[in-house]
mmCIF file of C-alpha atoms in Angstrom:
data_model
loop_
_atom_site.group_PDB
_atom_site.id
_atom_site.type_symbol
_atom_site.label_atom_id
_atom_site.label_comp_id
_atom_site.label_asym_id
_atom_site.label_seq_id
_atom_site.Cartn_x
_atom_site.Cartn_y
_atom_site.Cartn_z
ATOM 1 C CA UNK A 1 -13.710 1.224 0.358
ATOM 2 C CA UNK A 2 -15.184 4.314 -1.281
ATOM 3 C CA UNK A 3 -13.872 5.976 1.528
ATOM 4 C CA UNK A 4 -10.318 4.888 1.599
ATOM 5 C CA UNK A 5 -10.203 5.633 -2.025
ATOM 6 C CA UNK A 6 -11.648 9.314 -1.233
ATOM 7 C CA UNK A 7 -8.323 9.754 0.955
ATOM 8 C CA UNK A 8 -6.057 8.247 -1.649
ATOM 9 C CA UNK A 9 -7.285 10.475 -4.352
ATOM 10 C CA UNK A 10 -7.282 13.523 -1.980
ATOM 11 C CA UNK A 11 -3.348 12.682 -1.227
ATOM 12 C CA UNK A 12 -2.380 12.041 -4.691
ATOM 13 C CA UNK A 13 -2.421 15.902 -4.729
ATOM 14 C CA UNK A 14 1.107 15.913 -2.854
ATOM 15 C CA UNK A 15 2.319 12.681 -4.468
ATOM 16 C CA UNK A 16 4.908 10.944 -3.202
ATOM 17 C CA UNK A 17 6.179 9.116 -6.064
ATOM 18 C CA UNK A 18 8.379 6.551 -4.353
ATOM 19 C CA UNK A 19 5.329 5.427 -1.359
ATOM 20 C CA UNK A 20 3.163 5.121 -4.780
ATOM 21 C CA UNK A 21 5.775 2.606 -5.980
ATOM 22 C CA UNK A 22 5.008 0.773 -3.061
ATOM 23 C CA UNK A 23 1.628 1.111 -3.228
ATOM 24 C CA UNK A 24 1.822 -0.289 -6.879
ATOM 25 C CA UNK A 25 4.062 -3.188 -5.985
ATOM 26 C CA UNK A 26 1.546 -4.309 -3.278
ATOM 27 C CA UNK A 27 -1.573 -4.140 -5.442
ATOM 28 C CA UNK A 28 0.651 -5.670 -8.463
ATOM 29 C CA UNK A 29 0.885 -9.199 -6.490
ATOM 30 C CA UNK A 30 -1.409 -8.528 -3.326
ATOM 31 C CA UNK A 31 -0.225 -11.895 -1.810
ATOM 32 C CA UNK A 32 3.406 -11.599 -1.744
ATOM 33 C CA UNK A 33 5.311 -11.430 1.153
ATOM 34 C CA UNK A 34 6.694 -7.509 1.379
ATOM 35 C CA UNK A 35 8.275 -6.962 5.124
ATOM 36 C CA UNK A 36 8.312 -2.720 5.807
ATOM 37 C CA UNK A 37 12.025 -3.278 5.698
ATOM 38 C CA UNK A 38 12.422 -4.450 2.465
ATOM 39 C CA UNK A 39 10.088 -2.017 1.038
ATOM 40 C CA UNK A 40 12.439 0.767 2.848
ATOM 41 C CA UNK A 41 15.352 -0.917 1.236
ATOM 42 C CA UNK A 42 13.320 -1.178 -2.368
ATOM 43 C CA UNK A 43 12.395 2.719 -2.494
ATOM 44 C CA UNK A 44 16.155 3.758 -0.563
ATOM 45 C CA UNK A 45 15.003 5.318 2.896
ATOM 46 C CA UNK A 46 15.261 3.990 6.210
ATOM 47 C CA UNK A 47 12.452 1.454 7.695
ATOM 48 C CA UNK A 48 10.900 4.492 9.917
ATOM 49 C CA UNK A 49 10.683 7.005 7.011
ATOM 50 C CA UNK A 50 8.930 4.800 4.908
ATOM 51 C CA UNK A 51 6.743 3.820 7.511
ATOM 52 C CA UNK A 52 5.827 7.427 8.335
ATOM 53 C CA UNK A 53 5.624 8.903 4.567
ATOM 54 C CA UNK A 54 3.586 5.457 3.608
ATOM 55 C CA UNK A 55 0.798 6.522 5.810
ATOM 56 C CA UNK A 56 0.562 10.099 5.051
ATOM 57 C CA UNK A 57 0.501 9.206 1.721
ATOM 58 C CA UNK A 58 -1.702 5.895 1.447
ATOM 59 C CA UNK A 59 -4.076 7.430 4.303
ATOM 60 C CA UNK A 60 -3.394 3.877 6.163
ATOM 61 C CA UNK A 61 -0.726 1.826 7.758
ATOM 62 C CA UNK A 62 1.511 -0.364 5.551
ATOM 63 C CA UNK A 63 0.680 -3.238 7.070
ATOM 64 C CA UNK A 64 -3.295 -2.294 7.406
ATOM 65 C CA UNK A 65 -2.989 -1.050 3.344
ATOM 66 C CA UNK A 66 -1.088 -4.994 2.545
ATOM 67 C CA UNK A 67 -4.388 -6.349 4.607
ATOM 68 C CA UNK A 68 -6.747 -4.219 2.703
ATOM 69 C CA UNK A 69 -5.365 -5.082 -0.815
ATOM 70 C CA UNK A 70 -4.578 -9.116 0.316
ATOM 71 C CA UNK A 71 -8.603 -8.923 1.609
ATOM 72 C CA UNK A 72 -9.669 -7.542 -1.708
ATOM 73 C CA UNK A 73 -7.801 -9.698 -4.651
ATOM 74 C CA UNK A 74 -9.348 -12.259 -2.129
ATOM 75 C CA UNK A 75 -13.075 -11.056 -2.455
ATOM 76 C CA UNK A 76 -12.401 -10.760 -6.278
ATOM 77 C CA UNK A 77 -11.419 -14.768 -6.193
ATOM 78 C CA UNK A 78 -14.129 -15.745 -4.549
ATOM 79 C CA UNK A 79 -16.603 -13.334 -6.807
ATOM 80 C CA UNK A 80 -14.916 -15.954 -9.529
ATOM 81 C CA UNK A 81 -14.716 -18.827 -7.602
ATOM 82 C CA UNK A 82 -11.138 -19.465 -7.536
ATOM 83 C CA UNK A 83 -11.406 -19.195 -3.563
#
């Protein structure tokens, strides 16, 4: 994790605002269903560009970076014992 968050930090440094809305709206509800395409359609650029300027800028794939963050609010419920 440290690790991940060493390459998000490093790539905040050419920010691409609209990926990092992306990235907020997954980590805002980490089990919602978000398809690539409808994040495209959310930040205005075609399925492909968002694909390609989501990785540079979250360091990961969408879908790997929706795994990741689903994985995680699902440690933190069973740390609480929601799970």
């Amino acid at each position: 994790a440290t690790d991940f968050l060493d390459r998000v930090g490093s790539s905040q440094q050419h920010c691409d605002r609209s990926m990092m809305e992306v990235m907020q709206l997954i980590q805002a509800d980490p089990m919602a269903r978000l398809s690539d395409t409808a994040a495209a359609r959310l930040v205005g650029v075609e399925r492909t560009t968002m694909l390609r300027r989501f990785k540079r800028q979250a360091g990961m794939t969408f879908r790997a970076y929706k795994n990741w963050t689903a994985l995680k609010h699902a440690s933190r419920l069973a740390q609480k014992g929601e799970a």
